[in-house]
XYZ file of C-alpha atoms in Angstrom:
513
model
C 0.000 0.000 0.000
C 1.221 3.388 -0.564
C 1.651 5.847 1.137
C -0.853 8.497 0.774
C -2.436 11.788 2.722
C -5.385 13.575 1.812
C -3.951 16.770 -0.319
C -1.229 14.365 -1.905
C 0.351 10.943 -1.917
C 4.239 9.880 -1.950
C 4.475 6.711 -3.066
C 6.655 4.438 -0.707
C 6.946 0.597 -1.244
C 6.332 -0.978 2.366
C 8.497 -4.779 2.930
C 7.782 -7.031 6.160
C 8.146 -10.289 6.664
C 4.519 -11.507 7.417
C 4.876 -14.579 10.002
C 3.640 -18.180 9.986
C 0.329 -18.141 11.508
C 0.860 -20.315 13.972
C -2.675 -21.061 15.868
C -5.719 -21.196 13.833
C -7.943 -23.976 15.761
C -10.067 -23.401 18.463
C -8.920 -23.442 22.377
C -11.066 -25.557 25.094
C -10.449 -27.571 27.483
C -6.214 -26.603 27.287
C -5.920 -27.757 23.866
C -6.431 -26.447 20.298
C -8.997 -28.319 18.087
C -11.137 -28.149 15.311
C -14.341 -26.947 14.439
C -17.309 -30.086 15.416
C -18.425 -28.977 11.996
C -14.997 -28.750 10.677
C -15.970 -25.334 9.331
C -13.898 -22.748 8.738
C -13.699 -19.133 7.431
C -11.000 -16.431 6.157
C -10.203 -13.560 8.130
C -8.586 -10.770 5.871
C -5.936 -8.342 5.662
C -7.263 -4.895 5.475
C -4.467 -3.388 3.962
C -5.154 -5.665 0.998
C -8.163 -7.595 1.224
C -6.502 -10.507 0.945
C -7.174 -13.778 2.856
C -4.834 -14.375 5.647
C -5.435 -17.755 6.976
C -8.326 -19.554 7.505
C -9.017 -20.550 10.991
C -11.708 -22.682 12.301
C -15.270 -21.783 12.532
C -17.432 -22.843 16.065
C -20.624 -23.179 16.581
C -23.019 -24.089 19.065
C -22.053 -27.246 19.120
C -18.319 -25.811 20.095
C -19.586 -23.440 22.477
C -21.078 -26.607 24.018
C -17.812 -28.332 24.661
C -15.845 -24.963 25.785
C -18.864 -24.009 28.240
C -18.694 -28.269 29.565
C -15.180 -27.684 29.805
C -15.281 -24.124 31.585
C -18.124 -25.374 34.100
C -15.894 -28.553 34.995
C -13.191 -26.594 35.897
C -15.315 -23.970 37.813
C -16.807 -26.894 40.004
C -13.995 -29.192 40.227
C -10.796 -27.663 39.306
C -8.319 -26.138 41.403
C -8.228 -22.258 39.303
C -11.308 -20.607 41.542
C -9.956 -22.448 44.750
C -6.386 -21.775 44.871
C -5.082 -18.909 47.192
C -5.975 -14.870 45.066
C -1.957 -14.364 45.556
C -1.420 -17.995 43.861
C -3.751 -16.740 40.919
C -1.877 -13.255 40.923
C 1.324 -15.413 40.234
C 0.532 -17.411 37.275
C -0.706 -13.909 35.928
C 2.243 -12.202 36.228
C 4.040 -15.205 34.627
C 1.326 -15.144 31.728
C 2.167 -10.876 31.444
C 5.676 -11.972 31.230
C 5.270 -14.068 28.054
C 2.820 -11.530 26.715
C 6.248 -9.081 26.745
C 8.146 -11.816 25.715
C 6.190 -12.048 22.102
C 5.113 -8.266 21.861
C 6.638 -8.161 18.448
C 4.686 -11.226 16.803
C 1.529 -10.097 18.534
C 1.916 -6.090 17.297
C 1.910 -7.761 13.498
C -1.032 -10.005 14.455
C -3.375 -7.049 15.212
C -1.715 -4.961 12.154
C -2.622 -7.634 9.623
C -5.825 -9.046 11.078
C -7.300 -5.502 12.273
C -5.423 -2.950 10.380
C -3.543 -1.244 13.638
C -0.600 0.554 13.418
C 2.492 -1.740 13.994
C 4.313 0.949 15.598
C 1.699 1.624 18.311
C 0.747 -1.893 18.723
C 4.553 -2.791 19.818
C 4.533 0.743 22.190
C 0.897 1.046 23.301
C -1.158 -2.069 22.590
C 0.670 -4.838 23.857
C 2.050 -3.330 26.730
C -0.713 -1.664 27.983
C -2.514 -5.179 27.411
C -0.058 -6.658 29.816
C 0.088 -4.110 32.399
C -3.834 -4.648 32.251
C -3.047 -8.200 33.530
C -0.866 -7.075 36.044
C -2.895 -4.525 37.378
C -5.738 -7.702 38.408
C -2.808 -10.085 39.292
C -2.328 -7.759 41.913
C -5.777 -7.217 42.598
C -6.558 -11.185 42.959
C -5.231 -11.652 46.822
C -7.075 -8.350 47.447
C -10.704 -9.684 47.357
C -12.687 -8.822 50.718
C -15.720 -9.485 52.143
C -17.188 -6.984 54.986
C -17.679 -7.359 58.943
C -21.312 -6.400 59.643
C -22.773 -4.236 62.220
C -25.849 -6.069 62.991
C -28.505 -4.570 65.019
C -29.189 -7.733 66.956
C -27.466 -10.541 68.882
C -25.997 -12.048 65.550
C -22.734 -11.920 63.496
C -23.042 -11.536 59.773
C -20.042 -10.991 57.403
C -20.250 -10.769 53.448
C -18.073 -13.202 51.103
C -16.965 -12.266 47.689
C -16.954 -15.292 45.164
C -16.360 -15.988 41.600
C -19.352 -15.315 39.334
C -18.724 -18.783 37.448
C -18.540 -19.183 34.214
C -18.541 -15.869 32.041
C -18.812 -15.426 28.274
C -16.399 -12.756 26.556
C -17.602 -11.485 23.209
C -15.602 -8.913 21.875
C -14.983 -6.404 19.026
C -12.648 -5.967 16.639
C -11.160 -2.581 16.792
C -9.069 -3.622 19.785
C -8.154 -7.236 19.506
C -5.693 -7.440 22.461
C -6.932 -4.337 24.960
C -10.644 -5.757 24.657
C -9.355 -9.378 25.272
C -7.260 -8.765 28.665
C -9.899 -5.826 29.976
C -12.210 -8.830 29.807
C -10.427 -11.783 30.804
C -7.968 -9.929 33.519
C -10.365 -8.986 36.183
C -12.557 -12.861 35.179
C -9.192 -14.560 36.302
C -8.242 -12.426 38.733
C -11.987 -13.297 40.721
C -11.362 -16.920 40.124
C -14.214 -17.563 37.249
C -13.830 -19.297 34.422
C -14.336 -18.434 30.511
C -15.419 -18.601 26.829
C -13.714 -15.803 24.917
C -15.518 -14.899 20.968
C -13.214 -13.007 19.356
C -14.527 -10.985 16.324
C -14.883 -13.059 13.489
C -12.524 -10.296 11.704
C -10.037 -10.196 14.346
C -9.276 -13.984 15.926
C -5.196 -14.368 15.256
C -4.325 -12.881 18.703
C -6.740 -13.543 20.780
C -5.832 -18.004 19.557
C -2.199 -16.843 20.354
C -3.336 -15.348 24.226
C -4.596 -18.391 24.999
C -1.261 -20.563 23.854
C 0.623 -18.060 25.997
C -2.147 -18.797 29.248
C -0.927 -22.593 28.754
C 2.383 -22.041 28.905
C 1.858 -19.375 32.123
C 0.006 -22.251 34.038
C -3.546 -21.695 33.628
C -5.288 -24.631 34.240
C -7.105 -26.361 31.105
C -10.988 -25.292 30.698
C -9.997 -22.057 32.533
C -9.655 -20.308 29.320
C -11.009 -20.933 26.121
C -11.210 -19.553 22.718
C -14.089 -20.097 20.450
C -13.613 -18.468 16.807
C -16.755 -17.955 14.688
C -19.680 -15.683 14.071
C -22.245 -13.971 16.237
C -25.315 -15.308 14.859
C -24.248 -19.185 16.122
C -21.501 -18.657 18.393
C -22.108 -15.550 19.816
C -25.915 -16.582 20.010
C -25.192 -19.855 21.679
C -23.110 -17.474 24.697
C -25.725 -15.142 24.954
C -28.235 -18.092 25.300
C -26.674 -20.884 26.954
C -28.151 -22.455 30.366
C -24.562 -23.116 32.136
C -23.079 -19.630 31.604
C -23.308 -17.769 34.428
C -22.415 -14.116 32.972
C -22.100 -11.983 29.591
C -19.581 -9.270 29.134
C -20.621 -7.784 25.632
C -18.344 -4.459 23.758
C -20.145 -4.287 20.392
C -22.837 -1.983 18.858
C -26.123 -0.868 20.384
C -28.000 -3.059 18.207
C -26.556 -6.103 19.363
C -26.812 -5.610 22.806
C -30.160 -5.609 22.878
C -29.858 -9.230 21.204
C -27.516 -10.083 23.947
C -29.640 -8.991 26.878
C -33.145 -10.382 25.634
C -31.012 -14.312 24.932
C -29.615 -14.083 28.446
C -33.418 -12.849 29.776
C -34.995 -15.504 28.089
C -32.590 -18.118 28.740
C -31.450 -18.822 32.582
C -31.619 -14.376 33.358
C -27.381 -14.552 33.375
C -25.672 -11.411 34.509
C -24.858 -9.036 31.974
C -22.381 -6.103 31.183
C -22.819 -4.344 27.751
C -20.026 -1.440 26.781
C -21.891 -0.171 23.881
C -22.173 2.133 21.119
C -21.047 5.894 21.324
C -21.285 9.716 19.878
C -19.534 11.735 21.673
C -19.140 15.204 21.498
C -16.005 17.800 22.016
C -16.715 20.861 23.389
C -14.141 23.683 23.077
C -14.555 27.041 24.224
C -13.821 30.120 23.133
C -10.653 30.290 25.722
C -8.907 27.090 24.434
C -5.523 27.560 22.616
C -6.808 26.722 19.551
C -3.858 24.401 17.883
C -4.229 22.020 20.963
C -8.004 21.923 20.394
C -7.318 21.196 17.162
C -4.878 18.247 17.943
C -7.482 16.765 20.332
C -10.461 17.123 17.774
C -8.326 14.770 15.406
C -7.161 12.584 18.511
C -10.963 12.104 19.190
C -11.957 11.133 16.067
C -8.786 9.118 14.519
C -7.981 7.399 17.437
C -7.354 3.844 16.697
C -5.547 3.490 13.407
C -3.291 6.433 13.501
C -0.725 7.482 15.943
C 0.527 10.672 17.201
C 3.297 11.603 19.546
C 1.701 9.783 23.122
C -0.867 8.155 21.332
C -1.891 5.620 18.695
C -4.681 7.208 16.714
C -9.370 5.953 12.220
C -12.763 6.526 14.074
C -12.940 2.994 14.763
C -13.532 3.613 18.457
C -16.626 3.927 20.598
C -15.960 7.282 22.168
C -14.768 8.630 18.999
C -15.234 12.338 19.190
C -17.323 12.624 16.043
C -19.539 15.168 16.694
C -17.212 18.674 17.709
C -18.914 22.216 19.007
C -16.739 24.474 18.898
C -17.485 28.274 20.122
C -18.169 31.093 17.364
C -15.483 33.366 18.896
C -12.783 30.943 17.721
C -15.106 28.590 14.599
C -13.912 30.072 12.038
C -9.758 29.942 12.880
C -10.353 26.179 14.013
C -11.925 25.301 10.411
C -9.021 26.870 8.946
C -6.672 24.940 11.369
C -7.861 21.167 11.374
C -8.573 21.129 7.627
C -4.866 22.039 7.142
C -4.420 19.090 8.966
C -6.434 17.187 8.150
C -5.440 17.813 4.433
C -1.486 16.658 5.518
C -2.862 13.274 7.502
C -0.790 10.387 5.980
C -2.817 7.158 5.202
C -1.546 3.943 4.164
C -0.095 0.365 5.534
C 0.046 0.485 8.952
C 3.524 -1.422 8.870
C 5.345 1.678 7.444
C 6.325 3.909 10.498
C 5.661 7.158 8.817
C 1.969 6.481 8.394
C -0.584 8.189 10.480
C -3.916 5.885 9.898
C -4.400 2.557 8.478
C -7.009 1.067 6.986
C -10.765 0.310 7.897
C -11.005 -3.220 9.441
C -12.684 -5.052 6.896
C -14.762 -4.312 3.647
C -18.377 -4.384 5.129
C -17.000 -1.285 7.564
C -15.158 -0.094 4.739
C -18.696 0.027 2.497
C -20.453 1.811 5.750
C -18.733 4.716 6.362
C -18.731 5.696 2.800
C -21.886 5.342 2.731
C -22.393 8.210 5.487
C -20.120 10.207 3.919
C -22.163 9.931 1.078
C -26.029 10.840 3.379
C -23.849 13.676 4.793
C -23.279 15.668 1.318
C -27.057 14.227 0.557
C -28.429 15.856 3.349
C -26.795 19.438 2.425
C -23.677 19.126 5.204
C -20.275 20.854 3.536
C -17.477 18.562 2.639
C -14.271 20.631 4.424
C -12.130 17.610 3.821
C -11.673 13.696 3.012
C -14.627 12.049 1.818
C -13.414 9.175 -0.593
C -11.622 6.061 -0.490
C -7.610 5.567 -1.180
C -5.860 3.065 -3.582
C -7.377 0.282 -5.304
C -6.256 -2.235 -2.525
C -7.558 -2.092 0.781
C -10.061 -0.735 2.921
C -8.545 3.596 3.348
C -10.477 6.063 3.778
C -9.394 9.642 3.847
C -9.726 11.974 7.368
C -13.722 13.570 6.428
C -14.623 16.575 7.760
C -18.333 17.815 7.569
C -19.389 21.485 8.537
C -22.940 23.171 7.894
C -24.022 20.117 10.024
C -27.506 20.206 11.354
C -28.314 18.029 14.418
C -31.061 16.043 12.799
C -28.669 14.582 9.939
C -27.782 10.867 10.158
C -23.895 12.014 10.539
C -24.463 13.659 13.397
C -26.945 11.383 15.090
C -25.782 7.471 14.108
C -22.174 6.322 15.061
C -20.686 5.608 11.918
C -17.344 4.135 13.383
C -14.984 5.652 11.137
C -12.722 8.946 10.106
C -16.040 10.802 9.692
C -15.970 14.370 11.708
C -19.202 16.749 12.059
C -18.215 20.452 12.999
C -20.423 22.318 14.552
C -21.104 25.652 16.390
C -22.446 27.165 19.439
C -22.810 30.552 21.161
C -23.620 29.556 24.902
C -22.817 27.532 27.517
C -25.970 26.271 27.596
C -26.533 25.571 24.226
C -23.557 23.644 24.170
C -24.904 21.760 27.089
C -28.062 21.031 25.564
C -26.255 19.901 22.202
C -23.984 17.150 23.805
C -26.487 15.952 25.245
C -28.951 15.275 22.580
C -27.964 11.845 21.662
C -29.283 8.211 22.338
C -25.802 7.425 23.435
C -24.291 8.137 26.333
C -20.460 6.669 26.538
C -17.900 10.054 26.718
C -17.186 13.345 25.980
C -14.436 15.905 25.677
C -14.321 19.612 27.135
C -11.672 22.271 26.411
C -11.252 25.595 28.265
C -9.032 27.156 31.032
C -11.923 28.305 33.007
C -12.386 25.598 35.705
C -15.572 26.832 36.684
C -17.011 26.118 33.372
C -15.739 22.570 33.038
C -17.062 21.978 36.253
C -20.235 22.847 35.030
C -20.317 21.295 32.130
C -18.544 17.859 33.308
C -21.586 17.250 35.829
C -24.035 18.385 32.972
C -23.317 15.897 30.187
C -24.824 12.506 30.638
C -22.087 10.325 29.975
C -19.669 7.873 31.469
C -16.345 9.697 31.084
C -15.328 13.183 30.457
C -12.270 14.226 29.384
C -10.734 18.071 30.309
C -8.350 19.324 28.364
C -7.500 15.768 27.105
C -9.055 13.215 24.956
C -9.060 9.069 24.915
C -6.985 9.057 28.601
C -7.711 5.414 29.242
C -6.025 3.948 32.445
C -6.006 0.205 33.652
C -7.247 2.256 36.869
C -10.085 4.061 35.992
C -13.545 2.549 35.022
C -14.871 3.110 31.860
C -18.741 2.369 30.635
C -21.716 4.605 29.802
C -25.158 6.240 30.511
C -28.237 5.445 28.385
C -27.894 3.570 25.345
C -24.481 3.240 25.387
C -24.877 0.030 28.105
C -23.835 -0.557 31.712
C -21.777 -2.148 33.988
C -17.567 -0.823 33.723
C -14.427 -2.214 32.093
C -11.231 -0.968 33.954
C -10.284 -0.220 37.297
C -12.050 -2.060 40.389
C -15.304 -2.100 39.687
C -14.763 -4.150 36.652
C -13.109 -7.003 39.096
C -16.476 -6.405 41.180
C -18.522 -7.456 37.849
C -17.227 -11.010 38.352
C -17.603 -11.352 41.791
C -21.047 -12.380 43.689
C -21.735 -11.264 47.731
C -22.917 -13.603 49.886
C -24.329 -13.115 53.646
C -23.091 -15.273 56.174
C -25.109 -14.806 59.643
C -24.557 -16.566 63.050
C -26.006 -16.142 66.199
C -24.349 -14.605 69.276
C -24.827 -16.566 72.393
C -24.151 -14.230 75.644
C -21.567 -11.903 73.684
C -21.060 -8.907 76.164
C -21.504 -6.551 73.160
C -22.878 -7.118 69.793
């Protein structure tokens, strides 16, 4: 792929040593095996659209044997009983080996989802194993509560494993979706059925070799491969899972929570779809707003100085208000750009944004482009496809956006901006806030006393100040409304895999109660 930036393209010829794939079975029960069907399908290459491997497809049938498997070692197996600190051990040893293969796993997520190599051997991997860290160290810190009771009784609260939990999870994060799941899971002492994305299964197969050779325990951990309408279906609906934690769209969260209603009324955690909105005020420096309007927005596929950068992110900043004292110098700023973003093969190190993840996501977000110049919005910049091989898209940039257009109101996951502006405080209040969705937002000024107001007006899950896409293992993420409940990250996502129970005694003569 060459590469190529919106105003014009220098052509560069891109050479890397693609790897054997090495693991293209499914995992259960400690071992990798095929399909009961012995199905299988072709995940692609985005940069080309060329078949990578083929790697087996399961079914319900499969999800059968890994849930058998999972529940068997749940009931009877040693990985929920052993000590939390014996738990935190084998994790560290399985973060180790994560480390250890950094490289290989960085051109796993480049080739099967399109990320950019360079930020996938600073930022993805890494921060993936640090993830695991962070609950390995959390594992021997599981505690119950001493109760107050108001009679002659003792009562104390235990903290156990969930069970068995299903993973499904998307594709524009292959490795940091896989470990914010399955971290916390092990750390509580359950045990698992990860779905990858159908587009995106290489690393997540590869994970689980490296939990084998870290020590944890067969049926603890297993990988299904295949599609959501059978495998993801037969999670969502099966009668010995005892917990679904769903990332994905809006739309199929809904399918999620009515199988799991309808089945045996599992526990479930949905991170959903988002369109969140950056507010900048008329007292921002206006070049950092600008950086942070592309950060929010590209994040993903492209990379900039702290942070790897395509839309294809739930808390994409896609919809941007910016202030009329300062609109019209921002345009001028971020379609400059905008205009000089470099797209091409996310293996070359001077690229900025790779490709869309496959050709069905590809297809979509032209097609918005395309309702956005239909329904009379301005095309500043972008708006068409790159080369003849892949799935690139240029940076787009929409003004004269009206709130009722589909740009502005549907998450299109993709480089797709809509620029907008405000006069008041309260406008912009009212603005950010009218959306289904309910996942992030972004606010830049220097007056604190407006971000405070603003941050504790804006129904969402997490706000950003003078900052954009600040993830931390630490700090739980989820949203309000229609973008789902329940939080990845930080404690409260261990607490998602963890049931209380009551335990009360009676007191016989205690001198105090």
């Amino acid at each position: 792929m060459a590469v190529e930036s919106n105003g014009s393209a220098e052509k560069h010829s891109v050479v890397y040593d693609v790897p054997e794939i090495k693991f293209t079975k499914l995992f259960i029960n400690g071992s990798f095996v095929d399909a009961v069907s012995g199905k299988t399908f072709e995940t692609i290459d985005p940069r080309t659209g060329e078949v990578i491997a083929k790697v087996a497809e399961g079914d319900k049938e499969d999800i059968d044997l890994a849930v058998k498997a999972a529940r068997n070692a749940f009931d009877h197996g040693k990985w929920s009983r052993m000590s939390g600190f014996e738990r935190g051990q084998i994790m560290m040893k399985f973060a180790d080996l994560v480390d250890k293969h950094t490289d290989e796993l960085a051109v796993l997520d480049a080739i099967d989802a399109g990320k950019l190599l360079s930020s996938g051997k600073m930022l993805d991997i890494p921060d993936s194993a640090n993830v695991l860290r962070y609950y390995a160290g959390a594992a021997d810190k599981i505690h119950g509560k001493t109760l107050k009771m108001s009679r002659e009784l003792f009562g104390y609260t235990l903290l156990e494993p969930v069970g068995v939990v299903g993973h499904i999870i998307p594709w524009n994060f292959p490795s940091g979706m896989f470990f914010s799941k399955v971290s916390p899971a092990l750390a509580a002492g359950c045990t698992m059925i990860v779905k990858p994305a159908e587009q995106t299964p290489l690393s997540a197969l590869y994970y689980a070799h490296l939990a084998k050779l870290a020590g944890i325990p067969d049926g603890v951990l297993n990988v299904v491969n295949g599609f959501g309408q059978k495998a993801g279906a037969a999670i969502s609906s099966h009668m010995d899972i005892d917990k679904i934690s769903f990332t994905g769209s809006t739309e199929v969260g809904r399918i999620v929570m009515k199988a799991a209603a309808e089945s045996n009324l599992k526990v479930v955690s949905l991170e959903l779809g988002g369109k969140s909105p950056v507010i900048i005020f008329d007292d921002a420096d206006v070049d950092t707003a600008v950086d942070l309007a592309l950060l929010g927005i590209l994040y993903n596929k492209a990379i900039t100085v702290s942070r790897t950068l395509n839309g294809e992110v739930c808390v994409a900043g896609s919809r941007v208000y910016v202030q009329e004292g300062i609109y019209d110098e921002f345009v001028k700023k971020i379609s400059v750009k905008a205009n000089n973003w470099v797209v091409g093969d996310p293996f070359d190190p001077r690229v900025q944004q790779g490709p869309q993840v496959d050709k069905n996501q590809f297809e979509k977000v032209l097609s918005y482009i395309e309702y956005g110049k239909r329904d009379g919005a301005t095309l500043l910049t972008g708006g068409k496809a790159i080369g003849e091989k892949g799935y690139y898209i240029q940076p787009t940039i929409f003004t004269d956006v009206t709130e009722n257009m589909s740009i502005v109101k549907d998450e299109i996951f993709g480089p797709v901006l809509a620029l907008m502006k405000f006069k008041t405080i309260e406008e912009a209040i009212e603005k950010a806030n009218n959306t289904k969705y309910g996942l992030a937002a972004g606010i830049v000024t220097k007056d604190l006393n407006v971000a405070n107001r603003v941050s504790r007006s804006i129904r969402a899950g997490t706000i950003w100040i003078n900052c954009y896409l600040e993830f931390d293992r630490d700090v739980p993420f989820g949203g309000y409304k229609m973008s789902g409940f329940g939080k990845d990250d930080g404690l409260d996502s261990l607490h998602k895999y963890l049931n209380v129970k009551s335990v009360v005694t009676p007191l016989y003569n205690s001198p105090w109660l």
